[in-house]
mmCIF file of C-alpha atoms in Angstrom:
data_model
loop_
_atom_site.group_PDB
_atom_site.id
_atom_site.type_symbol
_atom_site.label_atom_id
_atom_site.label_comp_id
_atom_site.label_asym_id
_atom_site.label_seq_id
_atom_site.Cartn_x
_atom_site.Cartn_y
_atom_site.Cartn_z
ATOM 1 C CA UNK A 262 52.029 -24.127 19.555
ATOM 2 C CA UNK A 263 52.461 -20.683 21.130
ATOM 3 C CA UNK A 264 49.806 -19.305 23.536
ATOM 4 C CA UNK A 265 47.050 -17.218 21.963
ATOM 5 C CA UNK A 266 46.467 -13.932 23.427
ATOM 6 C CA UNK A 267 42.479 -13.621 23.408
ATOM 7 C CA UNK A 268 42.556 -9.817 23.186
ATOM 8 C CA UNK A 269 44.814 -9.742 20.610
ATOM 9 C CA UNK A 270 42.765 -12.185 18.371
ATOM 10 C CA UNK A 271 39.770 -10.526 19.223
ATOM 11 C CA UNK A 272 41.330 -6.976 17.886
ATOM 12 C CA UNK A 273 42.501 -9.406 14.853
ATOM 13 C CA UNK A 274 38.853 -10.358 14.158
ATOM 14 C CA UNK A 275 37.725 -6.689 14.327
ATOM 15 C CA UNK A 276 40.068 -5.533 12.135
ATOM 16 C CA UNK A 277 39.395 -8.078 9.732
ATOM 17 C CA UNK A 278 35.755 -7.420 9.768
ATOM 18 C CA UNK A 279 36.457 -4.128 9.262
ATOM 19 C CA UNK A 280 38.514 -4.573 6.365
ATOM 20 C CA UNK A 281 35.905 -6.884 4.608
ATOM 21 C CA UNK A 282 33.124 -3.954 5.232
ATOM 22 C CA UNK A 283 35.289 -1.386 3.790
ATOM 23 C CA UNK A 284 36.101 -3.521 0.893
ATOM 24 C CA UNK A 285 32.714 -4.228 -0.041
ATOM 25 C CA UNK A 286 31.406 -0.733 0.276
ATOM 26 C CA UNK A 287 34.013 0.315 -2.048
ATOM 27 C CA UNK A 288 33.174 -2.246 -4.655
ATOM 28 C CA UNK A 289 29.585 -1.079 -4.520
ATOM 29 C CA UNK A 290 30.790 2.623 -4.830
ATOM 30 C CA UNK A 291 29.102 3.691 -1.666
ATOM 31 C CA UNK A 292 30.969 6.173 0.388
ATOM 32 C CA UNK A 293 30.863 6.153 4.587
ATOM 33 C CA UNK A 294 27.777 8.917 4.353
ATOM 34 C CA UNK A 295 25.660 6.830 1.862
ATOM 35 C CA UNK A 296 26.184 3.910 3.673
ATOM 36 C CA UNK A 297 25.184 5.658 6.891
ATOM 37 C CA UNK A 298 22.029 6.619 4.931
ATOM 38 C CA UNK A 299 21.083 3.158 4.129
ATOM 39 C CA UNK A 300 22.035 1.502 7.534
ATOM 40 C CA UNK A 301 20.442 4.217 9.787
ATOM 41 C CA UNK A 302 23.884 4.064 11.870
ATOM 42 C CA UNK A 303 26.313 7.261 12.070
ATOM 43 C CA UNK A 304 29.202 7.965 9.773
ATOM 44 C CA UNK A 305 31.449 8.000 12.629
ATOM 45 C CA UNK A 306 30.574 4.883 14.121
ATOM 46 C CA UNK A 307 30.946 2.971 10.466
ATOM 47 C CA UNK A 308 34.044 4.690 10.121
ATOM 48 C CA UNK A 309 35.039 3.404 13.559
ATOM 49 C CA UNK A 310 34.054 -0.186 12.499
ATOM 50 C CA UNK A 311 35.647 -0.182 9.296
ATOM 51 C CA UNK A 312 39.010 0.766 11.223
ATOM 52 C CA UNK A 313 38.345 -2.244 13.699
ATOM 53 C CA UNK A 314 37.840 0.384 16.523
ATOM 54 C CA UNK A 315 34.346 0.080 17.325
ATOM 55 C CA UNK A 316 32.203 -3.563 17.896
ATOM 56 C CA UNK A 317 28.928 -3.846 16.089
ATOM 57 C CA UNK A 318 25.955 -5.246 17.735
ATOM 58 C CA UNK A 319 24.153 -8.217 15.808
ATOM 59 C CA UNK A 320 21.416 -5.861 14.583
ATOM 60 C CA UNK A 321 23.748 -3.208 13.248
ATOM 61 C CA UNK A 322 25.732 -5.840 11.303
ATOM 62 C CA UNK A 323 22.336 -7.128 9.890
ATOM 63 C CA UNK A 324 21.996 -3.373 8.725
ATOM 64 C CA UNK A 325 25.205 -3.393 7.213
ATOM 65 C CA UNK A 326 25.050 -6.389 5.581
ATOM 66 C CA UNK A 327 21.749 -5.790 3.666
ATOM 67 C CA UNK A 328 23.060 -2.408 2.581
ATOM 68 C CA UNK A 329 26.297 -4.121 0.864
ATOM 69 C CA UNK A 330 23.877 -6.682 -0.840
ATOM 70 C CA UNK A 331 25.535 -9.814 1.345
ATOM 71 C CA UNK A 332 24.855 -11.804 4.411
ATOM 72 C CA UNK A 333 26.041 -11.344 8.057
ATOM 73 C CA UNK A 334 27.647 -14.793 7.915
ATOM 74 C CA UNK A 335 29.544 -14.004 4.905
ATOM 75 C CA UNK A 336 30.946 -10.896 6.281
ATOM 76 C CA UNK A 337 32.020 -13.076 9.735
ATOM 77 C CA UNK A 338 33.078 -16.192 7.697
ATOM 78 C CA UNK A 339 36.865 -15.425 7.940
ATOM 79 C CA UNK A 340 39.678 -16.581 9.742
ATOM 80 C CA UNK A 341 40.113 -15.081 13.377
ATOM 81 C CA UNK A 342 43.745 -13.800 14.558
ATOM 82 C CA UNK A 343 47.135 -14.072 12.954
ATOM 83 C CA UNK A 344 47.512 -17.814 14.097
ATOM 84 C CA UNK A 345 43.840 -19.119 12.609
ATOM 85 C CA UNK A 346 44.907 -16.967 9.287
ATOM 86 C CA UNK A 347 48.381 -18.723 9.212
ATOM 87 C CA UNK A 348 46.465 -22.176 9.499
ATOM 88 C CA UNK A 349 43.940 -21.300 7.054
ATOM 89 C CA UNK A 350 46.488 -20.508 4.353
ATOM 90 C CA UNK A 351 47.497 -24.066 4.399
ATOM 91 C CA UNK A 352 44.222 -25.875 4.632
ATOM 92 C CA UNK A 353 41.227 -23.675 3.486
ATOM 93 C CA UNK A 354 40.133 -24.345 -0.239
ATOM 94 C CA UNK A 355 37.071 -24.391 -2.304
ATOM 95 C CA UNK A 356 36.448 -27.783 -1.186
ATOM 96 C CA UNK A 357 37.290 -27.537 2.443
ATOM 97 C CA UNK A 358 37.294 -25.261 5.632
ATOM 98 C CA UNK A 359 38.534 -26.342 8.836
ATOM 99 C CA UNK A 360 38.030 -23.926 11.818
ATOM 100 C CA UNK A 361 39.733 -24.530 14.989
ATOM 101 C CA UNK A 362 38.051 -24.099 18.381
ATOM 102 C CA UNK A 363 40.172 -20.867 18.988
ATOM 103 C CA UNK A 364 39.440 -19.523 15.317
ATOM 104 C CA UNK A 365 36.490 -18.062 13.881
ATOM 105 C CA UNK A 366 35.379 -14.435 13.679
ATOM 106 C CA UNK A 367 33.313 -13.335 16.654
ATOM 107 C CA UNK A 368 30.665 -10.476 17.561
ATOM 108 C CA UNK A 369 30.192 -10.081 21.168
ATOM 109 C CA UNK A 370 27.602 -7.926 22.897
ATOM 110 C CA UNK A 371 26.207 -7.745 26.275
ATOM 111 C CA UNK A 372 23.231 -9.782 25.360
ATOM 112 C CA UNK A 373 25.694 -12.717 23.759
ATOM 113 C CA UNK A 374 28.048 -13.645 20.988
ATOM 114 C CA UNK A 375 27.910 -15.054 17.361
ATOM 115 C CA UNK A 376 30.640 -17.024 16.118
ATOM 116 C CA UNK A 377 31.166 -17.958 12.229
ATOM 117 C CA UNK A 378 32.070 -21.751 12.206
ATOM 118 C CA UNK A 379 33.397 -21.708 8.384
ATOM 119 C CA UNK A 380 35.887 -19.552 6.332
ATOM 120 C CA UNK A 381 35.348 -18.146 3.061
ATOM 121 C CA UNK A 382 32.476 -18.444 0.583
ATOM 122 C CA UNK A 383 30.329 -21.651 1.008
ATOM 123 C CA UNK A 384 27.134 -23.368 0.376
ATOM 124 C CA UNK A 385 25.925 -22.960 4.104
ATOM 125 C CA UNK A 386 26.875 -20.781 6.942
ATOM 126 C CA UNK A 387 26.748 -22.291 10.206
ATOM 127 C CA UNK A 388 26.931 -20.162 13.373
ATOM 128 C CA UNK A 389 27.669 -20.233 16.677
ATOM 129 C CA UNK A 390 25.333 -18.025 19.060
ATOM 130 C CA UNK A 391 25.129 -17.623 22.890
ATOM 131 C CA UNK A 392 22.355 -15.427 23.651
ATOM 132 C CA UNK A 393 21.259 -13.779 27.005
ATOM 133 C CA UNK A 394 18.644 -11.841 24.905
ATOM 134 C CA UNK A 395 15.667 -11.322 27.182
ATOM 135 C CA UNK A 396 13.203 -9.748 24.711
ATOM 136 C CA UNK A 397 12.219 -9.913 21.015
ATOM 137 C CA UNK A 398 13.887 -7.457 18.920
ATOM 138 C CA UNK A 399 12.595 -6.658 15.088
ATOM 139 C CA UNK A 400 11.411 -9.514 12.842
ATOM 140 C CA UNK A 401 14.033 -10.455 10.120
ATOM 141 C CA UNK A 402 13.556 -12.120 6.663
ATOM 142 C CA UNK A 403 15.855 -13.757 4.154
ATOM 143 C CA UNK A 404 15.051 -15.598 1.199
ATOM 144 C CA UNK A 405 17.187 -18.887 2.159
ATOM 145 C CA UNK A 406 16.329 -21.516 4.722
ATOM 146 C CA UNK A 407 17.614 -21.736 8.207
ATOM 147 C CA UNK A 408 18.220 -24.451 10.842
ATOM 148 C CA UNK A 409 18.387 -24.046 14.684
ATOM 149 C CA UNK A 410 19.659 -26.792 16.767
ATOM 150 C CA UNK A 411 19.741 -25.591 20.622
ATOM 151 C CA UNK A 412 22.816 -27.147 22.372
ATOM 152 C CA UNK A 413 22.131 -25.847 25.911
ATOM 153 C CA UNK A 414 19.401 -23.702 27.544
ATOM 154 C CA UNK A 415 16.057 -22.557 26.245
ATOM 155 C CA UNK A 416 14.485 -20.081 23.618
ATOM 156 C CA UNK A 417 11.292 -18.857 22.581
ATOM 157 C CA UNK A 418 11.444 -18.268 18.417
ATOM 158 C CA UNK A 419 8.480 -16.052 17.097
ATOM 159 C CA UNK A 420 7.897 -17.015 13.407
ATOM 160 C CA UNK A 421 4.919 -14.515 13.016
ATOM 161 C CA UNK A 422 2.262 -16.012 10.859
ATOM 162 C CA UNK A 423 3.904 -19.657 11.365
ATOM 163 C CA UNK A 424 3.591 -19.431 15.012
ATOM 164 C CA UNK A 425 5.249 -19.380 18.345
ATOM 165 C CA UNK A 426 7.673 -22.276 19.099
ATOM 166 C CA UNK A 427 9.632 -23.016 22.624
ATOM 167 C CA UNK A 428 13.075 -24.765 22.319
ATOM 168 C CA UNK A 429 15.155 -26.569 24.567
ATOM 169 C CA UNK A 430 18.130 -28.802 24.378
ATOM 170 C CA UNK A 431 18.365 -31.125 21.380
ATOM 171 C CA UNK A 432 15.191 -29.437 20.022
ATOM 172 C CA UNK A 433 15.605 -28.340 16.490
ATOM 173 C CA UNK A 434 13.680 -26.000 14.024
ATOM 174 C CA UNK A 435 13.808 -25.443 10.172
ATOM 175 C CA UNK A 436 11.880 -22.912 8.373
ATOM 176 C CA UNK A 437 12.025 -21.801 4.868
ATOM 177 C CA UNK A 438 13.110 -18.810 3.428
ATOM 178 C CA UNK A 439 10.743 -15.783 3.331
ATOM 179 C CA UNK A 440 9.801 -16.672 7.055
ATOM 180 C CA UNK A 441 9.773 -13.675 9.268
ATOM 181 C CA UNK A 442 11.605 -14.733 12.418
ATOM 182 C CA UNK A 443 13.237 -13.650 15.855
ATOM 183 C CA UNK A 444 14.037 -15.013 19.065
ATOM 184 C CA UNK A 445 14.655 -14.405 22.808
ATOM 185 C CA UNK A 446 16.367 -16.559 25.745
ATOM 186 C CA UNK A 447 14.093 -18.080 28.519
ATOM 187 C CA UNK A 448 15.282 -18.713 31.703
ATOM 188 C CA UNK A 449 17.975 -17.584 34.023
ATOM 189 C CA UNK A 450 20.994 -19.024 31.794
ATOM 190 C CA UNK A 451 22.262 -18.013 28.536
ATOM 191 C CA UNK A 452 21.144 -20.352 25.351
ATOM 192 C CA UNK A 453 23.814 -22.105 23.046
ATOM 193 C CA UNK A 454 22.400 -22.773 19.622
ATOM 194 C CA UNK A 455 24.122 -24.020 16.418
ATOM 195 C CA UNK A 456 22.149 -21.781 13.745
ATOM 196 C CA UNK A 457 22.612 -22.514 9.775
ATOM 197 C CA UNK A 458 21.667 -20.751 6.957
ATOM 198 C CA UNK A 459 21.909 -22.129 3.499
ATOM 199 C CA UNK A 460 23.169 -20.092 0.582
ATOM 200 C CA UNK A 461 24.423 -20.886 -3.017
ATOM 201 C CA UNK A 462 26.320 -17.305 -3.540
ATOM 202 C CA UNK A 463 28.044 -15.458 -1.322
ATOM 203 C CA UNK A 464 26.014 -12.470 -1.734
ATOM 204 C CA UNK A 465 22.882 -13.480 0.186
ATOM 205 C CA UNK A 466 20.370 -10.839 1.075
ATOM 206 C CA UNK A 467 20.438 -11.875 4.713
ATOM 207 C CA UNK A 468 18.412 -10.391 7.627
ATOM 208 C CA UNK A 469 16.119 -7.989 6.030
ATOM 209 C CA UNK A 470 14.038 -6.102 8.501
ATOM 210 C CA UNK A 471 10.515 -7.048 8.129
#
């Protein structure tokens, strides 16, 4: 197998994400100006994202997904890079999705990264998070259950009315749809998480700020 250029693969991921956002925006009959009004993000920034020339933070991606009446994992659940796309053409179907270790759309920012672990529209959307987020951000809320498994490190999860929970390696946390939630990393090292959100359609109303 030819060696994959990480920078080229990353650029392909961002380009694919931008294409998906652009396509959904047009399906909803929204201009960039209208999408900017719905998300609170600037029109030039959104234009750069759609062209694959800007990297949205997870918070920005949440806002975009909400405005487009979809889920963050849906926007990310696409093959990453040319090599990944070729592989998925052969093995991805309505019944099966295989994402190799060097595939999967990813959003990277200063406080960590999020990577989609399935491709296409699925009944569940597992994602891998590596987070160094030191402080809580705004609460998020969505209508579908979510499950967290801590692979390494430690996080503090704030479930609002349902309590504060500290999780370490091999700890798990499940919460139902409608529960407000947010998290932050604890300690000096990043936390690595497997986070799965259930879903029955590709148009999940994911992560609506509470």
